[in-house]
mmCIF file of C-alpha atoms and ligand atoms in Angstrom:
data_model
loop_
_atom_site.group_PDB
_atom_site.id
_atom_site.type_symbol
_atom_site.label_atom_id
_atom_site.label_comp_id
_atom_site.label_asym_id
_atom_site.label_seq_id
_atom_site.Cartn_x
_atom_site.Cartn_y
_atom_site.Cartn_z
ATOM 1 C CA MET A 1 -76.055 -34.677 -93.624
ATOM 2 C CA ARG A 2 -79.136 -35.638 -92.042
ATOM 3 C CA LEU A 3 -79.572 -39.905 -91.434
ATOM 4 C CA VAL A 4 -82.814 -40.867 -90.220
ATOM 5 C CA LYS A 5 -84.507 -44.451 -89.014
ATOM 6 C CA TYR A 6 -87.530 -45.198 -90.534
ATOM 7 C CA THR A 7 -90.434 -47.874 -91.640
ATOM 8 C CA LEU A 8 -92.931 -47.933 -94.357
ATOM 9 C CA ALA A 9 -95.967 -49.914 -92.010
ATOM 10 C CA PRO A 10 -96.537 -49.490 -88.559
ATOM 11 C CA GLU A 11 -94.558 -52.581 -87.904
ATOM 12 C CA GLY A 12 -92.666 -53.057 -91.119
ATOM 13 C CA SER A 13 -89.113 -53.467 -90.978
ATOM 14 C CA PRO A 14 -86.673 -50.702 -89.416
ATOM 15 C CA ARG A 15 -84.823 -49.136 -92.593
ATOM 16 C CA VAL A 16 -82.509 -46.299 -92.972
ATOM 17 C CA GLY A 17 -81.937 -43.012 -95.243
ATOM 18 C CA LEU A 18 -80.397 -40.115 -96.119
ATOM 19 C CA LEU A 19 -82.835 -37.172 -95.406
ATOM 20 C CA ASP A 20 -83.229 -34.663 -98.547
ATOM 21 C CA GLY A 21 -85.403 -31.842 -97.626
ATOM 22 C CA ASP A 22 -89.198 -33.539 -97.299
ATOM 23 C CA SER A 23 -88.000 -36.566 -99.212
ATOM 24 C CA ILE A 24 -85.986 -39.753 -97.870
ATOM 25 C CA VAL A 25 -83.436 -41.457 -100.006
ATOM 26 C CA PRO A 26 -83.424 -45.000 -98.920
ATOM 27 C CA LEU A 27 -79.757 -46.650 -98.323
ATOM 28 C CA GLY A 28 -79.182 -50.349 -99.132
ATOM 29 C CA GLU A 29 -81.844 -52.661 -100.505
ATOM 30 C CA GLY A 30 -81.854 -55.266 -97.510
ATOM 31 C CA PRO A 31 -82.109 -54.631 -93.728
ATOM 32 C CA LEU A 32 -79.049 -52.202 -92.540
ATOM 33 C CA ARG A 33 -78.329 -50.760 -89.374
ATOM 34 C CA LEU A 34 -77.733 -47.069 -88.861
ATOM 35 C CA SER A 35 -74.500 -47.816 -86.834
ATOM 36 C CA GLU A 36 -72.985 -49.802 -89.931
ATOM 37 C CA ILE A 37 -72.956 -46.339 -91.544
ATOM 38 C CA LEU A 38 -72.042 -44.083 -88.080
ATOM 39 C CA HIS A 39 -69.110 -47.155 -87.404
ATOM 40 C CA ASP A 40 -67.767 -46.650 -91.196
ATOM 41 C CA ILE A 41 -64.719 -45.172 -91.310
ATOM 42 C CA ASP A 42 -65.425 -42.437 -93.201
ATOM 43 C CA PRO A 43 -69.497 -42.336 -92.490
ATOM 44 C CA ALA A 44 -70.332 -39.453 -95.216
ATOM 45 C CA SER A 45 -68.319 -41.572 -98.189
ATOM 46 C CA ALA A 46 -70.515 -44.188 -97.072
ATOM 47 C CA VAL A 47 -73.904 -42.667 -97.379
ATOM 48 C CA ARG A 48 -73.276 -40.670 -100.492
ATOM 49 C CA ALA A 49 -71.820 -44.263 -102.088
ATOM 50 C CA LEU A 50 -75.790 -46.259 -100.937
ATOM 51 C CA ALA A 51 -77.428 -42.946 -101.858
ATOM 52 C CA ALA A 52 -76.902 -43.019 -105.381
ATOM 53 C CA ALA A 53 -77.324 -46.854 -105.197
ATOM 54 C CA ALA A 54 -81.374 -45.864 -104.480
ATOM 55 C CA GLN A 55 -83.792 -46.770 -106.983
ATOM 56 C CA THR A 56 -86.670 -44.668 -105.230
ATOM 57 C CA ARG A 57 -87.874 -41.713 -102.361
ATOM 58 C CA HIS A 58 -90.065 -41.761 -99.504
ATOM 59 C CA GLN A 59 -91.988 -38.164 -98.425
ATOM 60 C CA ILE A 60 -91.050 -37.879 -95.058
ATOM 61 C CA ALA A 61 -94.659 -37.766 -94.101
ATOM 62 C CA SER A 62 -95.528 -41.230 -95.772
ATOM 63 C CA VAL A 63 -92.766 -42.760 -92.982
ATOM 64 C CA ARG A 64 -92.665 -43.968 -89.189
ATOM 65 C CA LEU A 65 -89.597 -42.233 -87.898
ATOM 66 C CA LEU A 66 -88.354 -44.531 -85.372
ATOM 67 C CA ALA A 67 -85.477 -43.045 -82.511
ATOM 68 C CA PRO A 68 -82.254 -43.274 -84.382
ATOM 69 C CA ILE A 69 -80.375 -46.552 -82.174
ATOM 70 C CA ASP A 70 -79.789 -49.687 -82.718
ATOM 71 C CA ARG A 71 -77.649 -51.660 -80.246
ATOM 72 C CA GLN A 72 -76.123 -48.557 -78.388
ATOM 73 C CA GLU A 73 -75.989 -47.788 -74.372
ATOM 74 C CA VAL A 74 -77.436 -44.171 -74.011
ATOM 75 C CA TRP A 75 -75.086 -42.774 -71.376
ATOM 76 C CA GLY A 76 -76.025 -38.794 -69.527
ATOM 77 C CA ALA A 77 -73.818 -36.622 -68.272
ATOM 78 C CA GLY A 78 -74.999 -34.538 -65.223
ATOM 79 C CA VAL A 79 -74.415 -30.756 -64.443
ATOM 80 C CA THR A 80 -72.754 -30.004 -67.200
ATOM 81 C CA TYR A 81 -74.701 -26.101 -66.729
ATOM 82 C CA GLU A 82 -75.252 -24.017 -63.834
ATOM 83 C CA ARG A 83 -78.814 -24.044 -64.246
ATOM 84 C CA SER A 84 -78.753 -27.779 -63.407
ATOM 85 C CA LYS A 85 -76.280 -27.247 -60.688
ATOM 86 C CA LYS A 86 -78.946 -24.643 -59.245
ATOM 87 C CA ALA A 87 -81.935 -27.090 -59.754
ATOM 88 C CA ARG A 88 -79.694 -30.157 -57.879
ATOM 89 C CA GLU A 89 -79.349 -27.883 -54.949
ATOM 90 C CA GLU A 90 -82.927 -27.001 -54.652
ATOM 91 C CA GLU A 91 -84.404 -30.268 -54.833
ATOM 92 C CA SER A 92 -81.618 -32.306 -52.855
ATOM 93 C CA GLU A 93 -80.992 -29.876 -49.541
ATOM 94 C CA ARG A 94 -78.891 -32.567 -47.941
ATOM 95 C CA ALA A 95 -76.830 -33.148 -50.708
ATOM 96 C CA ALA A 96 -76.768 -30.185 -52.543
ATOM 97 C CA THR A 97 -72.401 -29.956 -51.860
ATOM 98 C CA PHE A 98 -72.362 -32.784 -53.751
ATOM 99 C CA TYR A 99 -73.746 -31.363 -56.935
ATOM 100 C CA ASP A 100 -71.350 -28.189 -56.276
ATOM 101 C CA LEU A 101 -68.278 -30.648 -56.239
ATOM 102 C CA VAL A 102 -68.920 -31.891 -59.531
ATOM 103 C CA TYR A 103 -69.890 -28.902 -61.191
ATOM 104 C CA ARG A 104 -66.296 -27.706 -60.653
ATOM 105 C CA ALA A 105 -64.569 -30.742 -60.190
ATOM 106 C CA GLU A 106 -62.366 -32.691 -63.270
ATOM 107 C CA ARG A 107 -64.088 -35.814 -63.513
ATOM 108 C CA PRO A 108 -67.707 -35.105 -64.552
ATOM 109 C CA GLU A 109 -71.171 -36.802 -63.548
ATOM 110 C CA LEU A 110 -71.521 -39.890 -66.371
ATOM 111 C CA PHE A 111 -74.981 -42.247 -64.925
ATOM 112 C CA PHE A 112 -75.904 -45.105 -67.640
ATOM 113 C CA LYS A 113 -79.434 -43.952 -68.655
ATOM 114 C CA ALA A 114 -81.058 -46.321 -70.914
ATOM 115 C CA THR A 115 -80.350 -49.776 -73.310
ATOM 116 C CA PRO A 116 -82.510 -49.054 -76.855
ATOM 117 C CA HIS A 117 -85.811 -50.359 -75.793
ATOM 118 C CA ARG A 118 -85.960 -47.966 -73.001
ATOM 119 C CA VAL A 119 -85.542 -45.144 -75.836
ATOM 120 C CA VAL A 120 -88.686 -43.942 -78.017
ATOM 121 C CA GLY A 121 -88.497 -42.242 -81.233
ATOM 122 C CA PRO A 122 -90.379 -38.969 -82.784
ATOM 123 C CA GLY A 123 -93.998 -39.188 -82.020
ATOM 124 C CA THR A 124 -94.274 -42.337 -79.422
ATOM 125 C CA PRO A 125 -94.965 -41.238 -75.827
ATOM 126 C CA ILE A 126 -92.324 -40.404 -73.471
ATOM 127 C CA ARG A 127 -93.276 -41.704 -69.569
ATOM 128 C CA ILE A 128 -93.932 -40.057 -65.862
ATOM 129 C CA ARG A 129 -93.443 -43.146 -63.470
ATOM 130 C CA ARG A 130 -95.610 -44.368 -61.547
ATOM 131 C CA ASP A 131 -94.315 -43.500 -58.350
ATOM 132 C CA ALA A 132 -93.002 -40.113 -58.835
ATOM 133 C CA ARG A 133 -94.683 -37.553 -57.942
ATOM 134 C CA TRP A 134 -92.299 -34.647 -59.635
ATOM 135 C CA THR A 135 -91.203 -35.407 -63.528
ATOM 136 C CA VAL A 136 -89.496 -33.669 -65.831
ATOM 137 C CA PRO A 137 -87.991 -33.144 -69.381
ATOM 138 C CA GLU A 138 -84.422 -32.298 -69.788
ATOM 139 C CA PRO A 139 -83.759 -31.310 -73.448
ATOM 140 C CA GLU A 140 -80.027 -32.024 -74.475
ATOM 141 C CA LEU A 141 -77.849 -32.228 -77.672
ATOM 142 C CA ALA A 142 -76.587 -35.731 -77.174
ATOM 143 C CA LEU A 143 -73.460 -37.140 -78.783
ATOM 144 C CA VAL A 144 -73.361 -40.050 -81.319
ATOM 145 C CA VAL A 145 -70.181 -42.259 -80.595
ATOM 146 C CA SER A 146 -68.877 -45.159 -82.290
ATOM 147 C CA PRO A 147 -67.136 -47.864 -80.630
ATOM 148 C CA SER A 148 -63.612 -46.557 -81.213
ATOM 149 C CA LEU A 149 -64.924 -43.214 -79.069
ATOM 150 C CA LYS A 150 -64.905 -41.273 -82.528
ATOM 151 C CA LEU A 151 -68.095 -38.334 -82.077
ATOM 152 C CA VAL A 152 -69.653 -39.129 -85.461
ATOM 153 C CA GLY A 153 -72.732 -37.050 -85.119
ATOM 154 C CA PHE A 154 -75.607 -35.667 -82.742
ATOM 155 C CA THR A 155 -79.240 -35.554 -82.137
ATOM 156 C CA ILE A 156 -81.593 -34.506 -80.022
ATOM 157 C CA GLY A 157 -82.018 -36.051 -76.436
ATOM 158 C CA ASP A 158 -84.695 -35.694 -73.643
ATOM 159 C CA ASP A 159 -83.202 -37.373 -70.536
ATOM 160 C CA VAL A 160 -86.532 -37.853 -68.447
ATOM 161 C CA SER A 161 -86.383 -37.690 -64.897
ATOM 162 C CA SER A 162 -87.984 -37.856 -61.743
ATOM 163 C CA ARG A 163 -86.599 -35.074 -60.072
ATOM 164 C CA ASP A 164 -88.966 -36.176 -56.480
ATOM 165 C CA ILE A 165 -86.933 -39.657 -56.512
ATOM 166 C CA GLU A 166 -83.600 -37.907 -57.214
ATOM 167 C CA GLY A 167 -83.786 -35.241 -54.556
ATOM 168 C CA GLU A 168 -84.937 -37.630 -52.173
ATOM 169 C CA ASN A 169 -81.504 -39.464 -51.903
ATOM 170 C CA PRO A 170 -78.943 -38.967 -54.695
ATOM 171 C CA LEU A 171 -78.193 -43.061 -54.504
ATOM 172 C CA TYR A 172 -81.797 -42.974 -56.237
ATOM 173 C CA LEU A 173 -80.848 -41.616 -59.225
ATOM 174 C CA PRO A 174 -80.727 -44.968 -61.223
ATOM 175 C CA GLN A 175 -84.615 -44.958 -60.320
ATOM 176 C CA ALA A 176 -84.922 -41.595 -61.283
ATOM 177 C CA LYS A 177 -83.322 -41.337 -64.209
ATOM 178 C CA VAL A 178 -83.922 -45.262 -65.634
ATOM 179 C CA TYR A 179 -87.228 -46.823 -66.853
ATOM 180 C CA ASP A 180 -89.502 -47.573 -70.019
ATOM 181 C CA GLY A 181 -89.913 -44.265 -72.064
ATOM 182 C CA CYS A 182 -87.193 -42.424 -69.868
ATOM 183 C CA CYS A 183 -85.695 -41.182 -73.138
ATOM 184 C CA ALA A 184 -86.085 -39.638 -76.215
ATOM 185 C CA LEU A 185 -83.833 -39.318 -79.129
ATOM 186 C CA GLY A 186 -84.292 -38.031 -82.883
ATOM 187 C CA PRO A 187 -85.224 -37.133 -85.196
ATOM 188 C CA GLY A 188 -82.006 -38.292 -87.002
ATOM 189 C CA VAL A 189 -78.576 -38.093 -86.300
ATOM 190 C CA VAL A 190 -76.547 -35.221 -88.342
ATOM 191 C CA LEU A 191 -73.054 -36.414 -89.189
ATOM 192 C CA ALA A 192 -71.054 -33.123 -88.004
ATOM 193 C CA ALA A 193 -68.063 -32.227 -86.294
ATOM 194 C CA ALA A 194 -67.621 -31.266 -82.551
ATOM 195 C CA ASP A 195 -66.878 -27.151 -83.514
ATOM 196 C CA ASP A 196 -69.997 -27.071 -85.573
ATOM 197 C CA PHE A 197 -72.404 -27.901 -82.440
ATOM 198 C CA ARG A 198 -70.473 -25.722 -79.632
ATOM 199 C CA ASP A 199 -72.596 -23.196 -79.961
ATOM 200 C CA ARG A 200 -75.729 -23.928 -81.171
ATOM 201 C CA GLU A 201 -79.240 -23.172 -79.208
ATOM 202 C CA ILE A 202 -81.323 -25.703 -77.604
ATOM 203 C CA ARG A 203 -85.472 -24.451 -76.803
ATOM 204 C CA LEU A 204 -88.152 -26.528 -74.862
ATOM 205 C CA GLU A 205 -91.554 -25.804 -75.089
ATOM 206 C CA ILE A 206 -94.237 -27.963 -72.945
ATOM 207 C CA GLU A 207 -97.907 -27.888 -74.096
ATOM 208 C CA ARG A 208 -100.784 -28.819 -71.776
ATOM 209 C CA GLY A 209 -104.391 -28.829 -73.427
ATOM 210 C CA GLY A 210 -103.557 -27.030 -76.808
ATOM 211 C CA SER A 211 -101.645 -24.089 -74.479
ATOM 212 C CA VAL A 212 -97.933 -23.543 -74.325
ATOM 213 C CA VAL A 213 -97.304 -24.012 -69.933
ATOM 214 C CA PHE A 214 -93.218 -23.652 -70.225
ATOM 215 C CA GLN A 215 -90.596 -22.716 -72.643
ATOM 216 C CA GLY A 216 -87.169 -22.092 -72.345
ATOM 217 C CA ALA A 217 -83.748 -21.731 -74.536
ATOM 218 C CA THR A 218 -80.147 -22.276 -73.618
ATOM 219 C CA SER A 219 -77.300 -22.477 -75.418
ATOM 220 C CA THR A 220 -74.289 -25.315 -75.948
ATOM 221 C CA ALA A 221 -71.933 -22.490 -75.548
ATOM 222 C CA ARG A 222 -73.035 -22.480 -71.542
ATOM 223 C CA MET A 223 -72.214 -25.878 -71.186
ATOM 224 C CA ALA A 224 -69.023 -26.279 -68.887
ATOM 225 C CA ARG A 225 -67.423 -29.295 -70.482
ATOM 226 C CA ARG A 226 -66.192 -30.107 -73.326
ATOM 227 C CA PHE A 227 -67.748 -32.726 -75.506
ATOM 228 C CA GLU A 228 -64.417 -34.498 -76.132
ATOM 229 C CA ASP A 229 -63.426 -34.361 -72.578
ATOM 230 C CA LEU A 230 -66.941 -36.204 -71.510
ATOM 231 C CA ILE A 231 -66.531 -39.166 -74.436
ATOM 232 C CA ALA A 232 -62.966 -39.700 -73.114
ATOM 233 C CA TRP A 233 -63.750 -39.883 -69.158
ATOM 234 C CA LEU A 234 -66.525 -42.388 -70.175
ATOM 235 C CA GLY A 235 -64.131 -44.464 -72.276
ATOM 236 C CA ARG A 236 -62.358 -45.053 -69.142
ATOM 237 C CA ASP A 237 -61.639 -48.659 -68.987
ATOM 238 C CA GLN A 238 -64.534 -49.679 -70.623
ATOM 239 C CA SER A 239 -65.373 -50.680 -73.972
ATOM 240 C CA PHE A 240 -68.778 -50.366 -76.092
ATOM 241 C CA PRO A 241 -68.960 -52.805 -78.861
ATOM 242 C CA ASP A 242 -71.913 -51.580 -80.457
ATOM 243 C CA GLY A 243 -71.287 -47.456 -80.082
ATOM 244 C CA LEU A 244 -72.574 -45.223 -77.435
ATOM 245 C CA ILE A 245 -74.999 -42.447 -77.357
ATOM 246 C CA LEU A 246 -74.059 -39.571 -74.577
ATOM 247 C CA LEU A 247 -76.838 -37.183 -73.440
ATOM 248 C CA THR A 248 -74.660 -33.689 -72.487
ATOM 249 C CA GLY A 249 -77.051 -32.529 -69.668
ATOM 250 C CA THR A 250 -79.718 -29.940 -69.639
ATOM 251 C CA GLY A 251 -79.355 -26.313 -69.073
ATOM 252 C CA ILE A 252 -83.303 -25.787 -69.366
ATOM 253 C CA VAL A 253 -84.808 -26.714 -66.404
ATOM 254 C CA PRO A 254 -88.766 -25.435 -65.444
ATOM 255 C CA PRO A 255 -89.448 -23.861 -62.349
ATOM 256 C CA ASP A 256 -90.002 -26.340 -59.186
ATOM 257 C CA ASP A 257 -94.032 -26.180 -59.223
ATOM 258 C CA PHE A 258 -93.916 -27.711 -62.611
ATOM 259 C CA THR A 259 -94.431 -31.423 -63.317
ATOM 260 C CA LEU A 260 -95.290 -33.244 -66.674
ATOM 261 C CA GLU A 261 -98.500 -34.759 -67.069
ATOM 262 C CA PRO A 262 -100.079 -37.581 -69.067
ATOM 263 C CA GLY A 263 -101.276 -35.721 -72.548
ATOM 264 C CA ASP A 264 -98.460 -33.016 -72.307
ATOM 265 C CA VAL A 265 -96.767 -32.604 -75.710
ATOM 266 C CA VAL A 266 -92.946 -31.713 -75.031
ATOM 267 C CA ARG A 267 -90.999 -30.269 -77.855
ATOM 268 C CA ILE A 268 -86.980 -29.742 -78.039
ATOM 269 C CA ALA A 269 -85.386 -28.081 -80.579
ATOM 270 C CA ILE A 270 -81.869 -27.689 -81.771
ATOM 271 C CA ASP A 271 -80.646 -25.185 -84.278
ATOM 272 C CA GLY A 272 -79.474 -28.054 -87.525
ATOM 273 C CA LEU A 273 -80.769 -31.129 -85.817
ATOM 274 C CA GLY A 274 -84.829 -29.951 -86.068
ATOM 275 C CA SER A 275 -87.403 -30.722 -83.832
ATOM 276 C CA LEU A 276 -88.239 -34.119 -81.228
ATOM 277 C CA GLU A 277 -91.472 -33.944 -79.990
ATOM 278 C CA ASN A 278 -93.036 -36.530 -77.952
ATOM 279 C CA PRO A 279 -96.876 -36.725 -76.118
ATOM 280 C CA VAL A 280 -96.337 -38.185 -72.379
ATOM 281 C CA ALA A 281 -98.211 -40.900 -70.748
ATOM 282 C CA ARG A 282 -98.014 -42.121 -67.185
ATOM 283 C CA GLY A 283 -96.308 -45.721 -66.875
HETATM 284 O O1 LIG B 301 -77.722 -35.769 -60.968
HETATM 285 C C1 LIG B 301 -78.387 -35.602 -61.414
HETATM 286 C C2 LIG B 301 -78.470 -35.381 -63.293
HETATM 287 C C3 LIG B 301 -78.535 -34.499 -63.601
HETATM 288 C C4 LIG B 301 -78.999 -33.979 -65.569
HETATM 289 O O2 LIG B 301 -79.107 -34.825 -65.605
HETATM 290 C C5 LIG B 301 -78.410 -33.384 -65.942
HETATM 291 O O3 LIG B 301 -77.772 -32.375 -65.589
HETATM 292 O O4 LIG B 301 -78.805 -32.984 -67.326
HETATM 293 MG MG1 LIG B 302 -80.125 -34.857 -67.687
#
């Protein structure tokens, strides 16, 4: 079951729907938060009941998809793939040892990534910081987690990151990671169990001036952490009354001489979740 958040008119109010092929079955007649369904005790049954009452459908091409987030905090896990560990070691010579340590440690690297207003949905520009020289997309499987810390679904996330700022000093991580337009989510949330996503291909493609300038792929099977452990560590001594979205780390890193440029288009696809496409703009 894939749920989407959308508007019918550019400035229209957000709605929630069930994607069925190329059409959307609207869920609920009045305003409804996506998280009201996601945080229900039985989200799939709640969707079925709301869909059965729907009187109409919309073609997906006629709506504007929004990021599938309401009030959740967005968090990130770092250095969960060997490829990411290697990239961090290369970019931050003097702090390289910390990345090796965290890759092997029991406690994972978890960092605050975004509040909803910093997140963009499909088709909306992700941003390059004005004071950054080296920016990359990070294509990541995103876990959708309820206030009771139950993993309810999955979406695609882009943890856009400024590698020069992060590489200069690891204490600059929040500035490398958190700024307006630093994160993209979408296109929808698929309700599924953890086991369904333990071995899914993630693909990244970056287009510049009509040509593909980078492409790469990995699988969630190469992740060195379990989804359940990341959620449990994040939930230690803290609560999430509005739920959370957790980006699980990148396993695809473009070569070190690559940086995003305004006008690029970033496309991330994950088997079973569709594709998230965003143009790139400078802040
Ligand atoms: O420590 C830096 C963050 C790493 C990260 O975001 C990732 O591995 O995806
Ligand atoms: Mg990341």
